[in-house]
Amino acid sequence: MRKNEEADVAALNGDEMTQITLSVVEEWLDSHPDHCQDYFLRKIELDLINKWLVSHGFLNINDYISSATSTSSSGNVSPANGLAVQQVSPATSPNAPSILVNGTNNSLSVSQVYRSNSKRCRRHDFARAKTRSVLRTQEIGKDVPICSSRRSSLKDMRKFTSLPPSPISMLSLLIDSKVRLPRWPVSAHNVDTKRDLRHAQGERDFFLTVVRDIATDLDLKSLSQKIVDDLTVLLDCDAGSLFLVDGPPRGSRRRCLVSKVFDVHSGARGQFLLPDGVQCDAAGGPTTGTDNEVRIPWGVGILGHVASTGETVNLDVACEDPRFDDEVDRIMGYYTSSLLCMPVKNSYEEIIAVAQVNNKNPDKDDGHFTSMDEKLFETYLQFVGIAITNAQIVEDSRAEYDRNRNLLEVVHDLFEEQTSIDKVIMKIMQRAQRLLKCERAAVLLVDESCDSTSFSKLFDLNSPKHNIKNNVKNSRQKVEGENVSRYLESLAERVACSGEVLNINEHECSEGIVDSGINSLLAMPIRNKNDQIIGVASIINKLNSSPFDDYDEQLFEAFTIFCGLGIHNTLMYSEVEKAMARQKVSIEVLSYHATASNKEVERILGMPVPAADSLNLYSLTFDDFSLNDDEMLMAAVSMFLELGLVKTFNIEKETLYRFLITVKRNYRDVPYHNWRHAFNVAQVMFAIMMGCDMKNTFSDLEVLGMFVGCLCHDLDHRGTNNSFQEKARSALVLLYGTTNTMEHHHFNHAVMILSSENLNIFSSLSAESFSTVMKVLKHSILATDLSMYFQLRNKFFRLIESKEYSWDEESQRYLLMAMLMTSSDLAASTKQWHVQKRAARLVTDEFIEQGDKERFELKIQPQALMDRERQHELPQLQIRWIADICLPLYQALGQMNPKLNVMKEGALNNMHQWSKLVDENYKNLNGEQNN
């Protein structure tokens, strides 16, 4: 193959070279496409590419780059520098390839999908791949049901999982638009091209083509240009104009007509028509900026007349009509002869625009617009009304989206700064000034200490471009400034008193102040959460010198709401700071009185520490009421020493004494759940560890955590249980919830004591050991809640019965901890009868006090064991208590360790004693009935 090609080339280089014709060259190129393509890629220039694009119905590259929108949302291009140029001819196949242009080097390629290899795209691809692998179990494909492919509302957040969390990035996610508006093609046809297209297609097909063209355009400016061009071609005239109705509903002085595309042939007064900066080019035509809009007051000129009346105006000689002014014609060197003007209506028959065409082709109908022209004009304008309505809906939705975005940013500013009212208000005023484009913003706060309406603070913010550069003002400026301030204050008083919204234009301002420099003002009240007026916000003078409209009022109303929230939150923050300061002072006072005094510590330090066996502390039958307060403190020190905790963990003697005295002080004077109960629980745990040889089952850290947990397990007990806290909706429920309410409070109270200076008996522990002992401490205290016991006991019973337990396993060892804590807490039911009977009476007294609170404060019927009227049922209740709750646990513990059977035997003996009381009560009751 290669040899044949070389032979062909050699033939071309021969003597017959001069005889080669264009047809021969074309034939050779057709037969050698590879060579043709290679030569094209090496030699072609951008100008030739543009000619090829234009000849085939595409935009040239420069025109497209200047008008194309971002292609990243279309799905064809990565978020890079690529631009997609698509053919816009109606005959273009929807599957035709796109011509893709790289914005950096103008290189081209023809492809269905283009993906840039820029760093930005690679990062984007990596992030998407990462979210797919982490957040999905499978890829979403055609075989996956639609319902399973739906993502959560947080799907966009997954794209930013690699970004550091910050308020700004989170705000960006909130304000990211979730609505993808349809994209419209940029028309490649000018007026001359459309005339040729009409000639080629015929009037009917051309009409359908231009209707489809405007139906897909949702940009008012682009749509206006298309409509003007289409009208010019359809009606075969020289020029056309389209003016949209702008402003509030009819009857308002603020209504006007606005043209998105400047046109000199509208037949209205030049002073209203020509925007700032309009000049004539060399050909005498107008040149305007892309952002200029032409505005015509309502009812002025032929356009204003048609907009206000809805009539159609058809003039053969425009200059003869008194409503027509030829000032623009004289300025621009143009002459208007015939003119046709007609309103554009929406589906509600409301006038939303006015269209006008000028100067009919003189070769047709003597240059006059006929009734057929009017009918065609009216028919096309019906479609124009639909297209304008759709475009205005899209424009309104964009404006609403922008407003919501700006308000979200205000919210971000509002909650970012809450420490100072001055900073909050100034931030909101700065953003309001930028968004509403006004010269000045002011906020006046009402002085609540005065009976009459007066203001305690004034915040005034001027636009930087309107600030006076020199600090020294002349006398006239000073007087004018004072007059403006007094005028603003008088308006603010009016708003604060009435609660009305003031929107004042230039004429109304001049009535209140002369030469004030105020041409528009908008003032609104600022309200707090109770709808009380706490201030007045004002904005002054729009930068474009127009009055504030309804959109400005709505946006500014939102700003005043946020201003009120900002003031309220800042005041609340100030109150919280004061409350925290008061709390800190209260804690310091309580800490001083609830902590062991130096005098008391010195007194206890001088007392001898008794031996544990001398106090019968190793026995499970220890008499709970045999020691007084000081003896219990020294007995607790003795148990710390016997357990080896002081030596193992280097607990300082004074720290231990101070800790024990403080724990004792932080138990309330309630009948049962007091310091004595805490000491008795700790003694039972000590007896289980030392007297029943259970200490080696646990590590030293676990023994420390369990023993301290026994001492602290009912700290600050109020004499009421968790059920009462929930019924009363106490502060503890609000703080800890309804699960283990009191137990969480006991643990946190213990943590507070251990965190205090000179009370931390864990101070010598490493970070890891401290974490372990605190975990055991929390587990031990929470385990004293009977609800936790009922959740765990069946599992424990099964382990004991099956004898498959292994205390080397952490989960089973923690289960044993919980059971031992419960057995120690309920051990009063296993003690000698006189101890059990006295403890039961104390528990009953505490329950009855709770029952009285439920009956008289909460207005509910208390349970039987808490009902003062059913105290005689105590023996039966105690029997059920021991049989259902206590005895099964002690039987299981006895199976595990026979030395613990003492507790089971004590519980059975107490049941027998309570049964005797039941029998005696029954006999006494029968004796009374017989008598």
PDB file of N, CA and C in Angstrom, residues 471-508:
ATOM      1  N   ASN A 471     -12.679  65.435  57.092  1.00  0.00           N
ATOM      2  CA  ASN A 471     -13.340  65.346  58.381  1.00  0.00           C
ATOM      3  C   ASN A 471     -14.000  66.666  58.770  1.00  0.00           C
ATOM      4  N   VAL A 472     -13.441  67.784  58.313  1.00  0.00           N
ATOM      5  CA  VAL A 472     -13.974  69.097  58.670  1.00  0.00           C
ATOM      6  C   VAL A 472     -15.072  69.467  57.678  1.00  0.00           C
ATOM      7  N   LYS A 473     -16.291  69.653  58.189  1.00  0.00           N
ATOM      8  CA  LYS A 473     -17.409  70.044  57.333  1.00  0.00           C
ATOM      9  C   LYS A 473     -17.636  71.541  57.461  1.00  0.00           C
ATOM     10  N   ASN A 474     -18.071  72.119  56.358  1.00  0.00           N
ATOM     11  CA  ASN A 474     -18.415  73.528  56.448  1.00  0.00           C
ATOM     12  C   ASN A 474     -19.763  73.678  57.152  1.00  0.00           C
ATOM     13  N   SER A 475     -20.109  74.902  57.448  1.00  0.00           N
ATOM     14  CA  SER A 475     -21.308  75.144  58.251  1.00  0.00           C
ATOM     15  C   SER A 475     -22.573  74.672  57.548  1.00  0.00           C
ATOM     16  N   ARG A 476     -22.601  74.834  56.204  1.00  0.00           N
ATOM     17  CA  ARG A 476     -23.810  74.430  55.485  1.00  0.00           C
ATOM     18  C   ARG A 476     -23.972  72.911  55.521  1.00  0.00           C
ATOM     19  N   GLN A 477     -22.869  72.167  55.323  1.00  0.00           N
ATOM     20  CA  GLN A 477     -22.935  70.712  55.377  1.00  0.00           C
ATOM     21  C   GLN A 477     -23.381  70.247  56.759  1.00  0.00           C
ATOM     22  N   LYS A 478     -22.873  70.922  57.783  1.00  0.00           N
ATOM     23  CA  LYS A 478     -23.234  70.534  59.139  1.00  0.00           C
ATOM     24  C   LYS A 478     -24.719  70.747  59.386  1.00  0.00           C
ATOM     25  N   VAL A 479     -25.250  71.868  58.947  1.00  0.00           N
ATOM     26  CA  VAL A 479     -26.677  72.159  59.123  1.00  0.00           C
ATOM     27  C   VAL A 479     -27.520  71.156  58.349  1.00  0.00           C
ATOM     28  N   GLU A 480     -27.132  70.882  57.086  1.00  0.00           N
ATOM     29  CA  GLU A 480     -27.884  69.919  56.292  1.00  0.00           C
ATOM     30  C   GLU A 480     -27.869  68.542  56.954  1.00  0.00           C
ATOM     31  N   GLY A 481     -26.701  68.143  57.488  1.00  0.00           N
ATOM     32  CA  GLY A 481     -26.617  66.850  58.145  1.00  0.00           C
ATOM     33  C   GLY A 481     -27.521  66.766  59.358  1.00  0.00           C
ATOM     34  N   GLU A 482     -27.563  67.848  60.137  1.00  0.00           N
ATOM     35  CA  GLU A 482     -28.441  67.865  61.305  1.00  0.00           C
ATOM     36  C   GLU A 482     -29.903  67.823  60.891  1.00  0.00           C
ATOM     37  N   ASN A 483     -30.235  68.537  59.800  1.00  0.00           N
ATOM     38  CA  ASN A 483     -31.615  68.521  59.323  1.00  0.00           C
ATOM     39  C   ASN A 483     -32.022  67.127  58.856  1.00  0.00           C
ATOM     40  N   VAL A 484     -31.127  66.444  58.134  1.00  0.00           N
ATOM     41  CA  VAL A 484     -31.422  65.090  57.661  1.00  0.00           C
ATOM     42  C   VAL A 484     -31.598  64.145  58.837  1.00  0.00           C
ATOM     43  N   SER A 485     -30.722  64.242  59.838  1.00  0.00           N
ATOM     44  CA  SER A 485     -30.819  63.367  61.005  1.00  0.00           C
ATOM     45  C   SER A 485     -32.133  63.581  61.737  1.00  0.00           C
ATOM     46  N   ARG A 486     -32.522  64.867  61.896  1.00  0.00           N
ATOM     47  CA  ARG A 486     -33.794  65.143  62.571  1.00  0.00           C
ATOM     48  C   ARG A 486     -34.964  64.613  61.748  1.00  0.00           C
ATOM     49  N   TYR A 487     -34.860  64.753  60.427  1.00  0.00           N
ATOM     50  CA  TYR A 487     -35.924  64.252  59.559  1.00  0.00           C
ATOM     51  C   TYR A 487     -36.032  62.735  59.652  1.00  0.00           C
ATOM     52  N   LEU A 488     -34.886  62.041  59.628  1.00  0.00           N
ATOM     53  CA  LEU A 488     -34.881  60.588  59.755  1.00  0.00           C
ATOM     54  C   LEU A 488     -35.431  60.146  61.107  1.00  0.00           C
ATOM     55  N   GLU A 489     -35.064  60.867  62.154  1.00  0.00           N
ATOM     56  CA  GLU A 489     -35.545  60.513  63.482  1.00  0.00           C
ATOM     57  C   GLU A 489     -37.049  60.707  63.587  1.00  0.00           C
ATOM     58  N   SER A 490     -37.561  61.759  62.951  1.00  0.00           N
ATOM     59  CA  SER A 490     -39.012  61.984  62.993  1.00  0.00           C
ATOM     60  C   SER A 490     -39.757  60.875  62.244  1.00  0.00           C
ATOM     61  N   LEU A 491     -39.193  60.445  61.099  1.00  0.00           N
ATOM     62  CA  LEU A 491     -39.809  59.335  60.368  1.00  0.00           C
ATOM     63  C   LEU A 491     -39.728  58.048  61.174  1.00  0.00           C
ATOM     64  N   ALA A 492     -38.588  57.818  61.839  1.00  0.00           N
ATOM     65  CA  ALA A 492     -38.428  56.616  62.652  1.00  0.00           C
ATOM     66  C   ALA A 492     -39.421  56.592  63.802  1.00  0.00           C
ATOM     67  N   GLU A 493     -39.670  57.741  64.432  1.00  0.00           N
ATOM     68  CA  GLU A 493     -40.667  57.811  65.495  1.00  0.00           C
ATOM     69  C   GLU A 493     -42.055  57.469  64.956  1.00  0.00           C
ATOM     70  N   ARG A 494     -42.317  57.940  63.752  1.00  0.00           N
ATOM     71  CA  ARG A 494     -43.612  57.637  63.130  1.00  0.00           C
ATOM     72  C   ARG A 494     -43.756  56.129  62.885  1.00  0.00           C
ATOM     73  N   VAL A 495     -42.703  55.487  62.401  1.00  0.00           N
ATOM     74  CA  VAL A 495     -42.744  54.043  62.147  1.00  0.00           C
ATOM     75  C   VAL A 495     -42.834  53.275  63.457  1.00  0.00           C
ATOM     76  N   ALA A 496     -42.059  53.696  64.476  1.00  0.00           N
ATOM     77  CA  ALA A 496     -42.061  52.992  65.752  1.00  0.00           C
ATOM     78  C   ALA A 496     -43.419  53.093  66.444  1.00  0.00           C
ATOM     79  N   CYS A 497     -44.100  54.196  66.278  1.00  0.00           N
ATOM     80  CA  CYS A 497     -45.403  54.370  66.918  1.00  0.00           C
ATOM     81  C   CYS A 497     -46.509  53.617  66.193  1.00  0.00           C
ATOM     82  N   SER A 498     -46.484  53.664  64.873  1.00  0.00           N
ATOM     83  CA  SER A 498     -47.581  53.093  64.093  1.00  0.00           C
ATOM     84  C   SER A 498     -47.301  51.676  63.615  1.00  0.00           C
ATOM     85  N   GLY A 499     -46.032  51.315  63.479  1.00  0.00           N
ATOM     86  CA  GLY A 499     -45.682  50.003  62.952  1.00  0.00           C
ATOM     87  C   GLY A 499     -45.851  49.887  61.458  1.00  0.00           C
ATOM     88  N   GLU A 500     -46.098  51.016  60.768  1.00  0.00           N
ATOM     89  CA  GLU A 500     -46.300  50.991  59.330  1.00  0.00           C
ATOM     90  C   GLU A 500     -44.961  51.007  58.584  1.00  0.00           C
ATOM     91  N   VAL A 501     -45.023  50.649  57.310  1.00  0.00           N
ATOM     92  CA  VAL A 501     -43.857  50.699  56.433  1.00  0.00           C
ATOM     93  C   VAL A 501     -43.934  51.977  55.613  1.00  0.00           C
ATOM     94  N   LEU A 502     -42.855  52.733  55.584  1.00  0.00           N
ATOM     95  CA  LEU A 502     -42.815  53.980  54.829  1.00  0.00           C
ATOM     96  C   LEU A 502     -41.952  53.801  53.592  1.00  0.00           C
ATOM     97  N   ASN A 503     -42.523  54.076  52.445  1.00  0.00           N
ATOM     98  CA  ASN A 503     -41.778  54.069  51.184  1.00  0.00           C
ATOM     99  C   ASN A 503     -42.022  55.424  50.536  1.00  0.00           C
ATOM    100  N   ILE A 504     -41.054  56.325  50.672  1.00  0.00           N
ATOM    101  CA  ILE A 504     -41.232  57.727  50.293  1.00  0.00           C
ATOM    102  C   ILE A 504     -40.358  58.034  49.088  1.00  0.00           C
ATOM    103  N   ASN A 505     -40.953  58.690  48.074  1.00  0.00           N
ATOM    104  CA  ASN A 505     -40.184  59.074  46.898  1.00  0.00           C
ATOM    105  C   ASN A 505     -39.686  60.509  47.034  1.00  0.00           C
ATOM    106  N   GLU A 506     -39.104  61.028  45.970  1.00  0.00           N
ATOM    107  CA  GLU A 506     -38.461  62.335  46.029  1.00  0.00           C
ATOM    108  C   GLU A 506     -39.450  63.456  46.338  1.00  0.00           C
ATOM    109  N   HIS A 507     -40.643  63.381  45.744  1.00  0.00           N
ATOM    110  CA  HIS A 507     -41.613  64.457  45.937  1.00  0.00           C
ATOM    111  C   HIS A 507     -42.105  64.487  47.387  1.00  0.00           C
ATOM    112  N   GLU A 508     -42.299  63.296  47.964  1.00  0.00           N
ATOM    113  CA  GLU A 508     -42.770  63.251  49.337  1.00  0.00           C
ATOM    114  C   GLU A 508     -41.682  63.676  50.310  1.00  0.00           C
TER     115      GLU A 508
END
